[in-house]
CSV table of C-alpha atoms (C1' of nucleotides) in Angstrom, one decimal:
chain,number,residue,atom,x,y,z
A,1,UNK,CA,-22.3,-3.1,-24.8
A,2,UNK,CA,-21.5,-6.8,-23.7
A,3,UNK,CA,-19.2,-7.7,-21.0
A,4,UNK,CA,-16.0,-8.6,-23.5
A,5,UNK,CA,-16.4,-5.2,-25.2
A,6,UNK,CA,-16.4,-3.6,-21.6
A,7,UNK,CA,-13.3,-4.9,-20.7
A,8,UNK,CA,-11.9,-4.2,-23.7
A,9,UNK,CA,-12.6,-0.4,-23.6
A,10,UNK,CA,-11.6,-0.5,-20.0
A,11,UNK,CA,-7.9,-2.4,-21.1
A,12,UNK,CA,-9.0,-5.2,-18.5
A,13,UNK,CA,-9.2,-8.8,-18.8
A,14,UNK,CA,-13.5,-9.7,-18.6
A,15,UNK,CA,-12.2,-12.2,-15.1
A,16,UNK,CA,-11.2,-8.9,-13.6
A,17,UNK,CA,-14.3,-7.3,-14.6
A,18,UNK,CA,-16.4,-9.8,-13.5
A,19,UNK,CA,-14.2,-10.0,-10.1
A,20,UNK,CA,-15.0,-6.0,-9.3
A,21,UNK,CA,-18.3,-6.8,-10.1
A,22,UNK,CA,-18.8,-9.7,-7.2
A,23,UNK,CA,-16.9,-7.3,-5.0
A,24,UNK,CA,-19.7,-5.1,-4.9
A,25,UNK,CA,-17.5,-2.2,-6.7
A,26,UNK,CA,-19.2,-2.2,-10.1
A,27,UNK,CA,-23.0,-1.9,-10.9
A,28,UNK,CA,-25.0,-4.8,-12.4
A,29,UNK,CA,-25.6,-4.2,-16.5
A,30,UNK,CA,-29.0,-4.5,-17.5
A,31,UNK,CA,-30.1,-8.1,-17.5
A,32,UNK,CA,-31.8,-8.9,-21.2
A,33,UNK,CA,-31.5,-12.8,-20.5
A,34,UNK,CA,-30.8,-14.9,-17.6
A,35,UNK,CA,-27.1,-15.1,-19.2
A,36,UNK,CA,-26.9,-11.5,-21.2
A,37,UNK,CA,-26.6,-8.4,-19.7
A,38,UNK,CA,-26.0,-4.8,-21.7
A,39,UNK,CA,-23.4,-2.4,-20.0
A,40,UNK,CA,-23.1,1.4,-20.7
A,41,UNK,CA,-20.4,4.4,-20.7
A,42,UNK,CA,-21.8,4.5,-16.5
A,43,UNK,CA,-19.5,1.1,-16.1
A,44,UNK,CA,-16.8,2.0,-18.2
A,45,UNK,CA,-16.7,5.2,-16.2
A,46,UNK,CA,-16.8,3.2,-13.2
A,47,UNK,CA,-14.0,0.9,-13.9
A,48,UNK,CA,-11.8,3.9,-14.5
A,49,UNK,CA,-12.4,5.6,-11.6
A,50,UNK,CA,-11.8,2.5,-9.6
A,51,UNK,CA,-8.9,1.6,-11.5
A,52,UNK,CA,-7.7,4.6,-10.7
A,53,UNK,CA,-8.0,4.4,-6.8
A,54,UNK,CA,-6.9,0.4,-6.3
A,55,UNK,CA,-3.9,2.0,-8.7
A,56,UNK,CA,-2.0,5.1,-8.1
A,57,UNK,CA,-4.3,6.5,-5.0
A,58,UNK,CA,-2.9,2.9,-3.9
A,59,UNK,CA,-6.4,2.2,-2.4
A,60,UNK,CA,-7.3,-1.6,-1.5
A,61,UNK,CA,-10.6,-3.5,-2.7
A,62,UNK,CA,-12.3,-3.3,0.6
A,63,UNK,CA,-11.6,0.6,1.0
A,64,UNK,CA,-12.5,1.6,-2.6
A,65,UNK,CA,-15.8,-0.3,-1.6
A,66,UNK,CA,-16.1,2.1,1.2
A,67,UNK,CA,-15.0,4.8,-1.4
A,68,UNK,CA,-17.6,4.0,-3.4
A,69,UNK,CA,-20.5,3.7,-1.6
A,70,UNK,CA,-19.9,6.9,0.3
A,71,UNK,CA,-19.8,8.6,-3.2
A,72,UNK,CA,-23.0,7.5,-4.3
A,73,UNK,CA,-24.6,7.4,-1.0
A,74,UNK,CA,-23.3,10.6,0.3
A,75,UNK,CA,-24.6,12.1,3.6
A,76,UNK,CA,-27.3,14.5,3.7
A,77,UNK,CA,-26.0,17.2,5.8
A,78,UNK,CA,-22.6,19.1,4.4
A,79,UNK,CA,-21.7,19.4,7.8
A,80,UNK,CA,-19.7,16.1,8.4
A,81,UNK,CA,-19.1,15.7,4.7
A,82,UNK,CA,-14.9,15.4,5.7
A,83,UNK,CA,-15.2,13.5,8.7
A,84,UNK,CA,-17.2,10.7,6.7
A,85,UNK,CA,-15.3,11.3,3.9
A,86,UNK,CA,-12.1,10.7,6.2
A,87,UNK,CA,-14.0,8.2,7.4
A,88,UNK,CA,-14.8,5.8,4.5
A,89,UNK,CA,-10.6,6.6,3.6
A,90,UNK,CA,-8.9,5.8,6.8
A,91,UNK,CA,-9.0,1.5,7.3
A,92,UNK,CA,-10.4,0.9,10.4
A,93,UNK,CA,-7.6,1.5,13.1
A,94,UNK,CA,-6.1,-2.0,13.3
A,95,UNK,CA,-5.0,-0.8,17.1
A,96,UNK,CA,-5.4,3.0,18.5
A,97,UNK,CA,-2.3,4.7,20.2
A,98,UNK,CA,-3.1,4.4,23.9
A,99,UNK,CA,-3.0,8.4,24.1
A,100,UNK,CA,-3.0,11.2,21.6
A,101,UNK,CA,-0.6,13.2,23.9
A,102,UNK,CA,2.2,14.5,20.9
A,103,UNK,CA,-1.1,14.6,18.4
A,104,UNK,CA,-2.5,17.1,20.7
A,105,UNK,CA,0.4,18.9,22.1
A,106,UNK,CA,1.0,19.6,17.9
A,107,UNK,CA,-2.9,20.3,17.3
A,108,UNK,CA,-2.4,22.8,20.1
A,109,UNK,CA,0.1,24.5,19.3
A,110,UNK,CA,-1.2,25.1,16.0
A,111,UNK,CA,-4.6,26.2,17.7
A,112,UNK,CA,-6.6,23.9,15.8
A,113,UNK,CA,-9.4,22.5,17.4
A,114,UNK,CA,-9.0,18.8,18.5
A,115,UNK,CA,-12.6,18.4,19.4
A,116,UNK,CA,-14.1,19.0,16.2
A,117,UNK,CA,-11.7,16.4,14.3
A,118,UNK,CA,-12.2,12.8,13.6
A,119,UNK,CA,-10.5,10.9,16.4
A,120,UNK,CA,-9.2,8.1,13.2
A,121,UNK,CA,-7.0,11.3,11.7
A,122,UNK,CA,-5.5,12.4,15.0
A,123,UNK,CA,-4.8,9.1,15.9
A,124,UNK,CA,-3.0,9.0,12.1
A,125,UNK,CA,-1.5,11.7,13.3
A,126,UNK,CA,0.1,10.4,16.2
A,127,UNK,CA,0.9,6.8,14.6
A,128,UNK,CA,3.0,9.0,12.5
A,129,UNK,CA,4.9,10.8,15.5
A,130,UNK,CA,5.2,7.7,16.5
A,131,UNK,CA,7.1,6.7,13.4
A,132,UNK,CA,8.9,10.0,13.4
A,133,UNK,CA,10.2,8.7,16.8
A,134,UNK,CA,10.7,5.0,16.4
A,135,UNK,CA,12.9,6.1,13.5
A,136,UNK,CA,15.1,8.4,15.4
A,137,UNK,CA,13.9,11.3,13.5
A,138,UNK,CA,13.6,14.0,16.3
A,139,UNK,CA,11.5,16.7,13.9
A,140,UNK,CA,11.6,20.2,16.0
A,141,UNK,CA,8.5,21.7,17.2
A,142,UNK,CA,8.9,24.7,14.7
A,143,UNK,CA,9.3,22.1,12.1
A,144,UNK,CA,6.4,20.4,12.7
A,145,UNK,CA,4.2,23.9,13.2
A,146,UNK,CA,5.4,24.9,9.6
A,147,UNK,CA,4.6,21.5,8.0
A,148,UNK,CA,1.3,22.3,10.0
A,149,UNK,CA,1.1,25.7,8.6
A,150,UNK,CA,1.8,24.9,4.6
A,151,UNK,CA,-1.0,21.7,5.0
A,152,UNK,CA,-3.5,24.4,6.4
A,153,UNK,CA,-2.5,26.8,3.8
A,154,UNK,CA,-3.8,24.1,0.9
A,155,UNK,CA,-6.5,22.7,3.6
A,156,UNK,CA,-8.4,26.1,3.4
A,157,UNK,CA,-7.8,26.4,-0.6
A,158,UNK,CA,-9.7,23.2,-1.0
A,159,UNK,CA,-12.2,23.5,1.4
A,160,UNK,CA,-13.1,27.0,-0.5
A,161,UNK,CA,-13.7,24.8,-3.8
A,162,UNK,CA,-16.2,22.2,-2.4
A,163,UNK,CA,-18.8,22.1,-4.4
A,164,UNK,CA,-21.9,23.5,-2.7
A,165,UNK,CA,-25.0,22.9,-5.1
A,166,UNK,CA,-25.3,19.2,-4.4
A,167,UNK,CA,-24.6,17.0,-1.7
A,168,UNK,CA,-23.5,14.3,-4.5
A,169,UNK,CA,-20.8,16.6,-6.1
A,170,UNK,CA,-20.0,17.5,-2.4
A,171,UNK,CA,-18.8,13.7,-1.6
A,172,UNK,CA,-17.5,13.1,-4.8
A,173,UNK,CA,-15.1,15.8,-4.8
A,174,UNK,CA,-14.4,15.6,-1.2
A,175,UNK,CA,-13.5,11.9,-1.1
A,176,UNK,CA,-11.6,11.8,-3.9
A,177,UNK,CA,-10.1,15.6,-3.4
A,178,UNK,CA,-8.5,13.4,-0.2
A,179,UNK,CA,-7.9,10.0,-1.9
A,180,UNK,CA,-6.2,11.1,-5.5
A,181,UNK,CA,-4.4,14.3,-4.4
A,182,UNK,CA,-2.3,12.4,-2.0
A,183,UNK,CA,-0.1,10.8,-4.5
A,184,UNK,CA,-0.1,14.0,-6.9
A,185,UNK,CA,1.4,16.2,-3.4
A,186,UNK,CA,3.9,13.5,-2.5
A,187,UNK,CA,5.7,13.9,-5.6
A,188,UNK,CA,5.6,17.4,-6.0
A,189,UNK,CA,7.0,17.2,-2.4
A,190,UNK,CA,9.7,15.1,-3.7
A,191,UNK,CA,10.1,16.8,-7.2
A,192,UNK,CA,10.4,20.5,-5.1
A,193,UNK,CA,12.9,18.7,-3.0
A,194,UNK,CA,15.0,18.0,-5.7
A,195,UNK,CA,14.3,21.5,-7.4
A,196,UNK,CA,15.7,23.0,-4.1
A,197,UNK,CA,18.6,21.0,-3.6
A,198,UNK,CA,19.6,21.2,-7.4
A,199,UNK,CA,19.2,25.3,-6.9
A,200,UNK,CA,21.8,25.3,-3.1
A,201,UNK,CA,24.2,23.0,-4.3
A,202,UNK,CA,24.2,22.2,-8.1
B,1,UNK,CA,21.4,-9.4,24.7
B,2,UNK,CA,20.3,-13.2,22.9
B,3,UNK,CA,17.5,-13.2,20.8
B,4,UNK,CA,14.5,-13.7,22.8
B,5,UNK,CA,15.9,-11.0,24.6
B,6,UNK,CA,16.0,-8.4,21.9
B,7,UNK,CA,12.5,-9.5,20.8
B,8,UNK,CA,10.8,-8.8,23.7
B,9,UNK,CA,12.4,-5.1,23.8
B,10,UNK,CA,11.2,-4.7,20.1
B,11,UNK,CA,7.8,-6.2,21.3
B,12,UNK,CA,8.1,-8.6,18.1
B,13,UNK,CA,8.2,-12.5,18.1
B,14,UNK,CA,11.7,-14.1,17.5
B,15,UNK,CA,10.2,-15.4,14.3
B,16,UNK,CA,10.0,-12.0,12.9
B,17,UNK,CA,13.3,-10.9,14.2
B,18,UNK,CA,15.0,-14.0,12.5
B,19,UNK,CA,13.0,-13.0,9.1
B,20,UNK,CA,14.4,-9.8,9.0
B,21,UNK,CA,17.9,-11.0,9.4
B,22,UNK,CA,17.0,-13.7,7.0
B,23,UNK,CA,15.7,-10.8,4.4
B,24,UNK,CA,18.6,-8.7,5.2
B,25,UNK,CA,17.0,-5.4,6.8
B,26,UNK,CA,18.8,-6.8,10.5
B,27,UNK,CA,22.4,-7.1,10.5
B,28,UNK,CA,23.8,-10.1,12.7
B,29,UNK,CA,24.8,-10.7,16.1
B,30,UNK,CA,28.4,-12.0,17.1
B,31,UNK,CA,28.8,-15.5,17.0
B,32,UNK,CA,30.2,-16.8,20.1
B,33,UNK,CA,29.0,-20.5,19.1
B,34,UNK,CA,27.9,-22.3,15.7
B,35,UNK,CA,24.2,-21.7,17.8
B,36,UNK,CA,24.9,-19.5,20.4
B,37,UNK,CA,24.8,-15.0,18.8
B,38,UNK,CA,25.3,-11.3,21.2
B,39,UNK,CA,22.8,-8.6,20.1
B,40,UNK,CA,23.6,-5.3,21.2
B,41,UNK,CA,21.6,-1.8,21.1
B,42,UNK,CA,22.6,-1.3,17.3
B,43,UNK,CA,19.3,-4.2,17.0
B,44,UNK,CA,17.1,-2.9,18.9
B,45,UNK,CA,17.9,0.7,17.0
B,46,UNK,CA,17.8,-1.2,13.7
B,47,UNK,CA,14.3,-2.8,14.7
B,48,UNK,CA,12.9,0.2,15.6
B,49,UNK,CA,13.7,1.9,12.4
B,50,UNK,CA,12.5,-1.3,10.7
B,51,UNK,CA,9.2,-1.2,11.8
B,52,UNK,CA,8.8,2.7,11.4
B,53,UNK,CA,9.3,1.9,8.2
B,54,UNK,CA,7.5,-0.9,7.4
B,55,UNK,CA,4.3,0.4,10.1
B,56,UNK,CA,3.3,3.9,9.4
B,57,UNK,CA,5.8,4.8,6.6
B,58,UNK,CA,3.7,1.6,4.8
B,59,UNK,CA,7.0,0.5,2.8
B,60,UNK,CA,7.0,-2.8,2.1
B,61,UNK,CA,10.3,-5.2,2.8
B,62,UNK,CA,12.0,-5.2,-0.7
B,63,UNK,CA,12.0,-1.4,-0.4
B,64,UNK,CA,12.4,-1.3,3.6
B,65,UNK,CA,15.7,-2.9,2.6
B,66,UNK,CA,16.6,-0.7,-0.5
B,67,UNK,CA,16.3,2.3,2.0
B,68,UNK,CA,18.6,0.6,4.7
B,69,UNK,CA,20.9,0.0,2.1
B,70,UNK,CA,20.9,3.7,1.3
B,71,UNK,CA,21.6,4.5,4.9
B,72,UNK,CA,24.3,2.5,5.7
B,73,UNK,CA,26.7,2.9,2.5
B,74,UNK,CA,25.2,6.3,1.1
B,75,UNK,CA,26.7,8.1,-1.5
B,76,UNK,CA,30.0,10.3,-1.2
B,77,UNK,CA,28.7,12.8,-3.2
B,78,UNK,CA,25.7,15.2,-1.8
B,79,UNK,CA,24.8,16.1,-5.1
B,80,UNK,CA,22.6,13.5,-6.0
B,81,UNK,CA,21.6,12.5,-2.7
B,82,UNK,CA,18.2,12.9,-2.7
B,83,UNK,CA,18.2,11.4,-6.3
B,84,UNK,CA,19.7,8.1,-4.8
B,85,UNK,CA,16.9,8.7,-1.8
B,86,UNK,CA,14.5,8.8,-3.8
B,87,UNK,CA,15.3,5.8,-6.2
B,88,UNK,CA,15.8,3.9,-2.9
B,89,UNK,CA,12.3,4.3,-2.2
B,90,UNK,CA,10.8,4.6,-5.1
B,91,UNK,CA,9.6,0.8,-6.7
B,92,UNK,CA,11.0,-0.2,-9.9
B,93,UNK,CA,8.2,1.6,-12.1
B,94,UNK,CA,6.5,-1.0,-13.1
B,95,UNK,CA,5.4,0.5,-16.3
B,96,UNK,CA,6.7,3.9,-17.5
B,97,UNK,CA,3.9,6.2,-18.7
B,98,UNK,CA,4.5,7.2,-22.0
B,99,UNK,CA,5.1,10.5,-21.8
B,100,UNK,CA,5.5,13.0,-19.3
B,101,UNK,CA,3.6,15.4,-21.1
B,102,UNK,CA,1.1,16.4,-18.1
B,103,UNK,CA,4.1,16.4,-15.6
B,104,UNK,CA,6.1,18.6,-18.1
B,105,UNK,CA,3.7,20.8,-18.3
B,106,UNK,CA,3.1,21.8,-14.7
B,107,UNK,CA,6.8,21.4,-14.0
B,108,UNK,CA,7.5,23.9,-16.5
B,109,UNK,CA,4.5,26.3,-14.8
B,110,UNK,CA,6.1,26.0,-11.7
B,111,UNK,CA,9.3,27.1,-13.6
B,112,UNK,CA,10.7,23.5,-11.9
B,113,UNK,CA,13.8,22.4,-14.2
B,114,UNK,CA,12.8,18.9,-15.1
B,115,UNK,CA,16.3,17.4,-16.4
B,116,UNK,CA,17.3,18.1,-13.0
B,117,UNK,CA,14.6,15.6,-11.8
B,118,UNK,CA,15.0,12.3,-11.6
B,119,UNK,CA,12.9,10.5,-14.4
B,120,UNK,CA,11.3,8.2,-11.6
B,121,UNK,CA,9.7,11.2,-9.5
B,122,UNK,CA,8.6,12.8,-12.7
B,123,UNK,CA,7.2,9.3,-13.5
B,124,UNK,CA,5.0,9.2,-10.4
B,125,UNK,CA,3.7,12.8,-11.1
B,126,UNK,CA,2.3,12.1,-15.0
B,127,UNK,CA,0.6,8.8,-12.8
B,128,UNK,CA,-0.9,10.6,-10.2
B,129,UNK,CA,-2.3,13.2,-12.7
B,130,UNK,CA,-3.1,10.3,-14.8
B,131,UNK,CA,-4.9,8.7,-11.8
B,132,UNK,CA,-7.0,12.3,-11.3
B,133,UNK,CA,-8.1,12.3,-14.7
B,134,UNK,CA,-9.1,8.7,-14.3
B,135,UNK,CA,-11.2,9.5,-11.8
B,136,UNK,CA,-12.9,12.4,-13.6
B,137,UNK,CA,-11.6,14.7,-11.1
B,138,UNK,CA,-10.0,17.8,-13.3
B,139,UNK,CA,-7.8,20.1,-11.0
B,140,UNK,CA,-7.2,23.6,-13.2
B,141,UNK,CA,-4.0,24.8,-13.5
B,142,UNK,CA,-4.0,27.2,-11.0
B,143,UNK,CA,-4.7,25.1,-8.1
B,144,UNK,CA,-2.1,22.4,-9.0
B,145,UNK,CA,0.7,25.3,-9.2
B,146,UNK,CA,-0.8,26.5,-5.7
B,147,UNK,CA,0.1,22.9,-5.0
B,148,UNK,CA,2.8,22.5,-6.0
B,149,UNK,CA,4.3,26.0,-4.6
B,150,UNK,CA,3.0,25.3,-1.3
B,151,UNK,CA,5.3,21.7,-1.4
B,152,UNK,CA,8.1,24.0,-2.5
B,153,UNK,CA,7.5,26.2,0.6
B,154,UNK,CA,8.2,22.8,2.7
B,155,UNK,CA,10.7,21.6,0.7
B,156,UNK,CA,12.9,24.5,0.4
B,157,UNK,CA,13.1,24.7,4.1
B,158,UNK,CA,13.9,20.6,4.4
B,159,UNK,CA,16.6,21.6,2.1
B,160,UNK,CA,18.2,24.0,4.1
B,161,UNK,CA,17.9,21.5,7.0
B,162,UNK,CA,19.8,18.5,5.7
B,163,UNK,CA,22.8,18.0,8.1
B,164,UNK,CA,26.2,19.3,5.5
B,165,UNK,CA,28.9,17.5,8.5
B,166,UNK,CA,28.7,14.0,7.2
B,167,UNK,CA,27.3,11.6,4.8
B,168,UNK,CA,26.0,9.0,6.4
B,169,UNK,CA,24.6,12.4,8.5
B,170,UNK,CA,23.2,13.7,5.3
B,171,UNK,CA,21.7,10.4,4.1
B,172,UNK,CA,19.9,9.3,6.8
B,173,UNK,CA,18.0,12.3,6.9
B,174,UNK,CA,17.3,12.9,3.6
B,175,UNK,CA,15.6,9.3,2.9
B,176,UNK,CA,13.8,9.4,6.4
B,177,UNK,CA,12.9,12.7,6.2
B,178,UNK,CA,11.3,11.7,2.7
B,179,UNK,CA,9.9,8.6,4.1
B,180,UNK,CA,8.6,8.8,7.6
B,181,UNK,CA,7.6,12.5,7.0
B,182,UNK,CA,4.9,11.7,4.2
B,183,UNK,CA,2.1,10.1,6.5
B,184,UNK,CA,2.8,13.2,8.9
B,185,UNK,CA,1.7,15.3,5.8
B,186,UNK,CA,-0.9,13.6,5.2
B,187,UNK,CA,-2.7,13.3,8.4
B,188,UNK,CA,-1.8,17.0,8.8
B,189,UNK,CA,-3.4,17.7,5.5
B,190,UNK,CA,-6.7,15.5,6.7
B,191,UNK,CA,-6.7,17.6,10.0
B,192,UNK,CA,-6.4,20.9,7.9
B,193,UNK,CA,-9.2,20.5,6.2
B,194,UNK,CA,-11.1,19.5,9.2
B,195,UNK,CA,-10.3,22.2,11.1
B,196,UNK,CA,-10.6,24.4,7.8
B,197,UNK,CA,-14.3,23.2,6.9
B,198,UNK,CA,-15.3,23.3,10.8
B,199,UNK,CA,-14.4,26.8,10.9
B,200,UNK,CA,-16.2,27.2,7.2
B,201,UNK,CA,-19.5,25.4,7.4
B,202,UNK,CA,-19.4,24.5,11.6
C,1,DA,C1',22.5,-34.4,33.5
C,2,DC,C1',18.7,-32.5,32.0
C,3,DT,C1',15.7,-29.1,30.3
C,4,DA,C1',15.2,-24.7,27.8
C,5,DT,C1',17.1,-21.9,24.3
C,6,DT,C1',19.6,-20.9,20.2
C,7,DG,C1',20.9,-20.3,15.1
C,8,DG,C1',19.8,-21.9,10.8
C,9,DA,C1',17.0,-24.1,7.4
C,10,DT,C1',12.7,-25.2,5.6
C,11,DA,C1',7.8,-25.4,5.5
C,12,DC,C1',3.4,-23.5,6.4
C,13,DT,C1',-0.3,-19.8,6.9
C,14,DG,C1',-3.6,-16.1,5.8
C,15,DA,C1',-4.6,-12.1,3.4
C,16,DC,C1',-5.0,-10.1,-1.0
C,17,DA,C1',-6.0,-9.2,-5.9
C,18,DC,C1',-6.7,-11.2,-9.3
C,19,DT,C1',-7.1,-15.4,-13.0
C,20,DA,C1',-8.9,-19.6,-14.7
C,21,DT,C1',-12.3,-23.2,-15.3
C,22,DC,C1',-16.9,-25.0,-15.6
C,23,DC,C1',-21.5,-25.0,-17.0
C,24,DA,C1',-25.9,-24.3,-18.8
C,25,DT,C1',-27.8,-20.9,-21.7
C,26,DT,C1',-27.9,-17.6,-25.5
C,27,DC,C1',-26.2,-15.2,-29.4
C,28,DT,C1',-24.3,-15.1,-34.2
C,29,DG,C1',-22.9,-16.2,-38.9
C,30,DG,C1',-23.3,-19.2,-42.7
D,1,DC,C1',-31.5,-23.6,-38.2
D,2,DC,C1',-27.6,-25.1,-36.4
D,3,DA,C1',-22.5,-25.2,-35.0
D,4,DG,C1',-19.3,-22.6,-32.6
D,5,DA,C1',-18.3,-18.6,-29.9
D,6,DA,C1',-19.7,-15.7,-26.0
D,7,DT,C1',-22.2,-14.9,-21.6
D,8,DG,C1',-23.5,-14.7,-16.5
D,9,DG,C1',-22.7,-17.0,-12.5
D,10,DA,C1',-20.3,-20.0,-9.4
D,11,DT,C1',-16.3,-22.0,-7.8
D,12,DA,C1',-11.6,-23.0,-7.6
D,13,DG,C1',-6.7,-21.9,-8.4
D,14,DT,C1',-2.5,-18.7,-8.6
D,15,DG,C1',1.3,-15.7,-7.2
D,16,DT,C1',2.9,-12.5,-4.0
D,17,DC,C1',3.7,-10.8,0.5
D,18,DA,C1',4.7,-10.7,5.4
D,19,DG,C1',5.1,-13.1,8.5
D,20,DT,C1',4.7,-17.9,11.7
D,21,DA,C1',5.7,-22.4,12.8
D,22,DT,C1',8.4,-26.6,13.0
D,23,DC,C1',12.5,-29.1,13.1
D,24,DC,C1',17.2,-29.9,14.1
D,25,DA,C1',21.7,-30.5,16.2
D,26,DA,C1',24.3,-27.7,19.3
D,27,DT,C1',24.8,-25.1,23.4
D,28,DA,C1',23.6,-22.7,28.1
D,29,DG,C1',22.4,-22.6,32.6
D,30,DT,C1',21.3,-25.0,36.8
DNA sequence: ACTATTGGATACTGACACTATCCATTCTGG
DNA sequence: CCAGAATGGATAGTGTCAGTATCCAATAGT
């Protein structure tokens, strides 16, 4: 398959292809001249999956490059497989909160362990009290344990369905388990939302 | 308060405190001169808010300014409330998928009554199960209804939580709590499965 | 009176995700 | 076998977004 045929099947114009392609997110083709190169359904695949991250998983270039290499570079032990995964996700933390202190007080309280978490996702998590706060959104300490409580209660559900025969499959469905659910759970969040409040005052 | 003065409480330059009154997210000072305005704490609030939004809750200005919008002249009725919230921070959709056949589908597992939803939420559920199939990531059934159920379980008690006393009350939280709450969910969710895999494979 | 600051307008910047152009080769159809 | 289309690779240009910076005449404070 040449390059315009690529594109085509992937509904993308060939400058976009050849732009992922200099970007370091799409594999070389197999050279058959110094200008001819042969692509196959492993770039066509590829362009999907990063179409679908820079698009609904709202992903940019440089962190679906991240994305992307973790994937098919996983990390040979299973036992930071999250944290790298997290890791490769979360865009280097243009300026960490000074302390963690309403992170921790919340991480507490729930009784999960701050220690074995990646410091980038508890400092998300306090940017976001932060936000919370800075928006005059005071969120009750009950509220915030049961928002706690319902993410643990999908957490352990997923964690359950890792894949554990390879470490490839592992990263694959670990990174993008985190990357393209997010969308799909914030508008279920909203559609439920709208389900309740249609059911108490409709 | 003058200007420079309110910018160095919102820890912003005055440049970006006279954009946002030029883009409309910062209501104006009183004139007391053709050159010469009075801020007050309403600013400083309004900044605050402003940068929640546009910080953490990642919304960009054009939608920053729907949501203020929303805020400060909300609707009279509750009934749609959260349908106006939600269109408020929802971007035009670009491009409609073509049917909602997926979303329709899981909706109608859920036993979710989708004429009650607005078309734009439903619209962002068929792309972010789009966006999963892109990525060759197929979720069964079961665990997108244990999904979705477990954002009903938040959602239903949100519900019950929106402030019934006044409008402008009942709007501000609805559209915050939508907004500022997601990246707490998130991070939560990246903690859960943290914890959840530590306690699993640690 | 004189310097700093202000509101208001306009212009500029840098990052980002493409998109277009160029060019020397190579493929393809008649 | 040869003209015209397509290709890989490099480089340059585009549009959008979120600020920044500059300029100005008109105050403000000292």
């Amino acid at each position: 398959m040449r390059i315009s045929q690529l594109a085509e099947r992937a509904r993308l114009p060939v400058a976009t292809v050849k732009y992922y392609q200099r970007e370091g997110l799409l594999h070389e083709g197999v050279l058959t001249a110094p200008n001819q190169a042969h692509y196959d359904e492993s770039h066509l695949r590829r362009l999907e999956l990063i179409r679908a991250l820079v698009g609904p998983a709202g992903q940019s270039i440089a962190s679906t490059r991240r994305i992307l290499t973790a994937i098919s570079d996983p990390p040979t032990s299973e036992y930071d497989l999250l944290g790298i995964a997290h890791q490769a996700v979360t865009p280097a933390p243009e300026r960490m909160p000074a302390t963690f202190a309403r992170a921790e007080r919340l991480l507490g309280h729930l009784g999960w362990d701050v220690s074995r978490c990646a410091p980038a996702s508890v400092a998300a998590l306090e940017e976001a009290l932060l936000g919370l706060e800075a928006g005059g959104f005071f969120v009750e300490d009950e509220v915030l344990e049961r928002y706690g409580r319902a993410m643990m209660g999908v957490a352990v559900d997923e964690v359950d369905d890792v894949p554990t025969d390879s470490p490839e499959a592992a990263a694959r469905f670990v990174i993008l388990g985190t990357v393209l659910v997010e969308p799909l759970l914030l508008s279920l969040r909203r559609l439920a939302q709208q389900t309740a409040s249609a059911k108490r005052f409709g």
